[in-house]
């Protein structure tokens, strides 16, 4: 039996998945530390150890791996040269070819193994598509729990510290001419997507009033910091605790679950901005399915349903008639594992 390995590299931890030539996901690792502050070679060494441990867990040598893939946050070139990638120290990582570096390290144990590269947003979309279309099977997402649908295309947004995304068309991840496709977070939003003028003044990339400045943890922190200065929220519990705006924003998920009005307002605003963002995305792609991934998938069901409904309502409010017939947005069925599953699928498609 042939095996394939996919890796998803994050800011401080990574995840590794293994699949076989029956298109089954047979192993997904826990997150493991990759110590990026020590430089690329430290991270690559940790990935190689994780690959060896995964294959040992499956009772097979690394030499039975037919292909591998690595996904990272962008921007990067098609070949995996990292270009001022967020969350990675630029002095250590800028212009480093992570694909070639991992390939060289793995070839010390498997001399003919090739490694492919894909952006993590593109990988997430591909992983979600592969599971939903049943191109891959995974016991973590039983087939009977999946919607009965035929998909040719899909766009996925990943709401996290920033806002990432990726598209699949005809079963293939869309990379673009330079590997940069899917940068949904840098779409410019209209002023009415923001409650206050202050909310528009968060610089993301090289622009203000972007989707990422409205739909991300960074955006929540920026908006929360201002709202806590307003008279209506002067007595709010977050004004009584120490910590940065970012640290306080990380508590919004538990607060909204408890019915906190400020937290609910912030998530409502985020949902509406996401609806406008997805309309811009769909105008260009006319996708079969629009999927929301990232931290918002972990909101309690009642809050998550409200979030989805508000996003859909805002999408339809501004859409042309031909796009208004979208039935609904979907939350990811793969959760945080979508990028590593997509990286695995990318290895299989080599």
XYZ file of C-alpha atoms in Angstrom:
350
model
C 0.000 0.000 0.000
C 1.198 3.500 -0.839
C 0.870 6.336 1.644
C 0.819 10.119 1.338
C 1.688 12.807 3.870
C 0.285 16.308 4.214
C 1.603 18.972 6.598
C -0.017 22.229 7.703
C 2.391 24.723 9.272
C 1.015 27.307 11.694
C 2.549 30.164 13.619
C 3.867 28.020 16.487
C 2.505 24.517 15.897
C 1.927 22.226 12.932
C -0.264 19.249 12.069
C 0.446 16.217 9.907
C -1.961 13.837 8.149
C -1.438 10.525 6.392
C -3.647 8.966 3.732
C -3.425 5.845 1.622
C -3.983 4.908 -2.018
C -7.591 3.972 -1.204
C -8.209 7.702 -0.652
C -8.645 7.226 3.089
C -7.375 9.616 5.756
C -5.822 7.136 8.161
C -4.006 9.402 10.621
C -4.103 13.010 11.770
C -1.547 14.053 14.358
C -2.149 16.252 17.362
C -0.690 19.721 16.956
C 3.045 19.593 17.597
C 5.479 22.391 18.341
C 7.652 23.516 15.451
C 9.650 26.215 17.288
C 9.697 28.717 14.385
C 11.569 31.297 16.481
C 14.581 28.987 16.285
C 14.497 29.137 12.483
C 13.413 26.963 9.565
C 15.716 24.030 10.236
C 14.249 23.544 13.703
C 10.719 23.480 12.273
C 11.676 21.107 9.483
C 13.349 18.734 11.930
C 10.158 18.640 14.021
C 8.092 17.836 10.910
C 10.414 14.982 9.931
C 10.134 13.508 13.424
C 6.346 13.798 13.248
C 6.336 12.035 9.864
C 8.450 9.194 11.227
C 6.198 8.853 14.272
C 3.067 8.826 12.116
C 4.383 6.065 9.869
C 5.562 4.061 12.881
C 2.055 4.400 14.313
C 0.715 2.890 11.076
C 3.333 0.130 11.076
C 4.932 1.211 7.804
C 8.341 2.700 6.936
C 8.744 6.202 5.562
C 9.898 4.643 2.275
C 6.275 3.604 1.578
C 5.269 7.261 1.273
C 4.578 8.040 -2.399
C 4.277 11.801 -2.039
C 4.150 14.640 0.448
C 2.902 18.219 0.620
C 3.340 21.207 2.895
C 0.940 24.127 3.419
C 1.821 27.422 5.096
C 0.323 30.878 5.506
C 1.102 33.114 2.542
C 2.241 34.995 0.725
C 4.645 32.593 -0.935
C 5.687 31.568 -4.419
C 4.287 28.546 -6.221
C 7.402 26.617 -5.201
C 7.131 27.447 -1.492
C 9.474 30.417 -1.112
C 8.035 32.350 1.837
C 7.593 36.082 1.331
C 7.274 38.077 4.559
C 4.849 35.484 5.888
C 2.783 36.627 8.916
C 3.523 34.938 12.264
C 7.010 33.904 11.145
C 10.089 35.966 12.021
C 11.055 37.679 8.780
C 14.752 37.799 9.645
C 14.791 34.011 9.899
C 12.149 32.987 7.354
C 11.878 35.557 4.572
C 12.777 34.055 1.158
C 13.233 30.597 2.659
C 12.051 27.753 0.409
C 10.174 25.604 2.889
C 9.139 23.037 0.274
C 12.712 22.407 -0.846
C 13.936 22.421 2.741
C 11.456 19.772 3.840
C 12.105 17.701 0.731
C 15.851 17.675 1.387
C 15.316 16.644 5.012
C 12.882 13.846 4.138
C 15.179 12.569 1.403
C 17.740 11.713 4.036
C 15.296 8.919 4.960
C 13.536 8.410 1.596
C 15.869 9.436 -1.290
C 13.187 9.754 -3.999
C 10.386 11.457 -2.059
C 8.988 14.628 -3.647
C 7.278 17.415 -1.686
C 4.687 19.826 -3.122
C 3.674 23.241 -1.796
C 0.267 24.893 -1.383
C -0.981 27.931 0.532
C -2.915 27.097 3.688
C -6.119 28.849 2.558
C -6.043 26.939 -0.718
C -5.345 23.752 1.225
C -8.291 24.375 3.553
C -10.661 24.770 0.615
C -9.277 21.640 -1.048
C -9.582 19.624 2.169
C -13.160 20.737 2.712
C -14.024 19.958 -0.906
C -12.327 16.537 -0.810
C -14.355 15.451 2.222
C -17.671 16.968 1.081
C -17.328 15.478 -2.412
C -16.205 12.152 -0.926
C -12.963 12.209 -2.899
C -11.455 11.419 0.514
C -13.052 9.446 3.320
C -12.268 10.124 6.976
C -13.772 8.476 10.025
C -13.709 11.867 11.794
C -16.382 13.048 9.330
C -18.610 10.024 8.564
C -20.082 10.070 5.058
C -23.635 9.733 6.409
C -23.270 13.061 8.216
C -22.418 14.948 5.032
C -24.950 16.823 2.884
C -26.193 14.884 -0.127
C -24.898 17.253 -2.788
C -22.908 17.280 -5.995
C -20.115 19.812 -5.925
C -17.930 21.101 -8.712
C -16.729 24.239 -6.944
C -16.372 25.709 -3.482
C -14.959 28.794 -1.789
C -13.928 28.697 1.859
C -13.108 31.555 4.220
C -11.117 30.891 7.384
C -11.891 33.320 10.199
C -8.991 33.431 12.620
C -6.331 35.893 13.698
C -6.662 37.123 10.120
C -9.004 36.152 7.290
C -7.804 33.589 4.776
C -9.488 31.793 1.955
C -9.238 29.513 -1.015
C -11.199 28.179 -3.953
C -11.701 24.837 -5.664
C -12.985 24.503 -9.217
C -13.508 21.185 -10.944
C -11.953 19.430 -7.990
C -8.712 21.407 -8.328
C -7.357 24.010 -5.921
C -7.075 27.400 -7.608
C -3.578 28.772 -7.073
C -3.480 31.614 -9.575
C -0.580 32.592 -11.797
C 1.829 33.132 -8.887
C 0.254 30.940 -6.192
C -1.460 33.874 -4.445
C -5.129 33.148 -5.172
C -7.618 33.315 -2.318
C -6.484 36.425 -0.427
C -10.044 37.210 0.558
C -8.975 39.191 3.617
C -7.732 42.046 1.441
C -11.004 42.697 -0.372
C -12.037 46.304 0.263
C -15.365 46.794 2.038
C -17.829 49.691 1.719
C -18.169 52.101 4.629
C -21.600 50.718 5.544
C -19.970 47.411 6.471
C -18.619 49.138 9.610
C -20.658 50.435 12.558
C -18.256 53.254 13.462
C -15.769 55.301 11.471
C -13.109 54.061 13.904
C -13.732 50.484 12.759
C -12.550 51.385 9.251
C -9.154 52.584 10.488
C -7.330 49.299 10.969
C -4.510 48.845 8.479
C -4.295 45.321 7.087
C -1.821 44.636 4.333
C -1.544 48.011 2.654
C -5.171 49.126 3.007
C -7.838 50.212 5.434
C -11.445 48.978 5.553
C -10.596 45.488 4.325
C -12.486 42.296 5.016
C -9.757 41.205 7.418
C -10.081 44.434 9.376
C -13.741 43.529 9.975
C -13.701 39.723 10.084
C -10.820 38.502 12.241
C -9.545 38.433 15.803
C -7.460 41.481 14.933
C -10.607 43.277 13.813
C -12.495 42.301 16.955
C -9.674 43.623 19.133
C -9.579 46.926 17.257
C -13.338 47.403 17.492
C -13.564 46.240 21.104
C -10.890 48.677 22.271
C -12.922 51.609 20.915
C -16.308 50.415 22.103
C -15.081 50.045 25.657
C -14.440 53.811 25.611
C -18.084 54.585 24.779
C -20.463 55.643 27.588
C -22.873 52.758 26.940
C -20.140 50.211 27.716
C -18.360 52.091 30.527
C -19.502 49.568 33.127
C -18.805 46.504 31.006
C -16.921 43.705 32.756
C -14.024 43.916 30.285
C -13.331 47.436 31.519
C -12.750 45.987 34.960
C -9.981 43.562 33.970
C -6.371 44.054 32.940
C -4.986 42.962 29.604
C -4.572 44.145 26.046
C -7.474 44.592 23.662
C -6.370 41.410 21.901
C -6.399 39.434 25.143
C -9.854 40.785 25.963
C -11.089 39.972 22.447
C -10.151 36.335 22.998
C -12.779 36.268 25.784
C -15.608 37.391 23.513
C -16.517 33.845 22.510
C -17.281 32.853 26.107
C -19.042 36.164 26.719
C -21.329 35.848 23.715
C -22.195 32.317 24.841
C -23.305 33.824 28.148
C -25.514 36.383 26.408
C -23.270 39.432 26.732
C -24.697 42.312 24.655
C -21.388 43.864 23.612
C -19.953 40.535 22.489
C -23.148 39.839 20.557
C -22.969 43.216 18.834
C -19.380 42.610 17.765
C -20.100 39.149 16.366
C -23.234 40.465 14.617
C -21.183 43.173 12.925
C -18.556 40.627 11.921
C -21.182 38.318 10.433
C -22.674 41.105 8.337
C -19.270 42.126 7.026
C -18.580 38.501 6.146
C -21.831 38.337 4.183
C -20.756 41.332 2.096
C -17.314 39.779 1.618
C -18.776 36.495 0.398
C -20.994 38.334 -2.046
C -17.901 39.895 -3.654
C -16.303 36.448 -3.743
C -19.334 34.854 -5.362
C -19.722 37.586 -7.968
C -16.352 36.489 -9.327
C -16.636 32.727 -8.850
C -20.342 31.764 -8.791
C -19.492 28.808 -6.553
C -21.620 25.787 -5.728
C -20.922 26.220 -2.036
C -19.635 28.998 0.231
C -18.099 27.614 3.429
C -17.104 29.355 6.666
C -14.211 27.897 8.632
C -12.039 28.925 11.551
C -12.822 29.879 15.121
C -16.439 30.902 14.531
C -17.250 27.241 13.883
C -16.727 26.706 17.618
C -19.390 29.194 18.728
C -22.277 27.597 20.622
C -25.052 26.446 18.233
C -27.489 29.281 18.943
C -24.831 31.969 18.419
C -23.419 30.193 15.388
C -26.857 29.937 13.777
C -27.454 33.644 14.368
C -24.039 34.415 12.880
C -24.777 32.410 9.740
C -28.255 33.863 9.319
C -27.042 37.450 9.643
C -24.270 36.797 7.112
C -26.790 35.309 4.683
C -29.225 38.187 5.157
C -26.522 40.756 4.440
C -25.398 38.782 1.385
C -28.936 38.758 -0.020
C -29.641 42.382 0.912
C -26.950 43.617 -1.459
C -26.930 40.896 -4.111
C -28.185 40.891 -7.672
C -31.240 38.750 -8.303
C -29.249 36.028 -10.016
C -27.110 35.558 -6.893
C -29.902 35.871 -4.352
C -31.008 32.275 -4.786
C -28.064 31.004 -2.715
C -29.699 28.571 -0.289
C -27.316 28.998 2.663
C -23.755 29.318 3.823
C -22.195 26.240 5.405
C -19.797 25.874 8.301
C -16.769 23.680 7.729
C -17.208 19.961 8.354
C -13.428 19.570 8.773
C -12.892 22.334 11.324
C -9.283 23.187 12.104
C -8.098 20.091 10.224
C -9.265 21.374 6.816
C -5.800 22.718 5.820
C -3.919 19.542 6.743
C -6.506 17.361 4.987
C -6.163 19.619 1.951
C -2.386 19.398 2.077
C -2.748 15.613 2.143
C -5.077 15.726 -0.869
C -2.577 17.952 -2.679
C 0.121 15.309 -2.147
C -2.216 12.670 -3.594
C -2.875 14.745 -6.713
C 0.801 14.958 -7.644
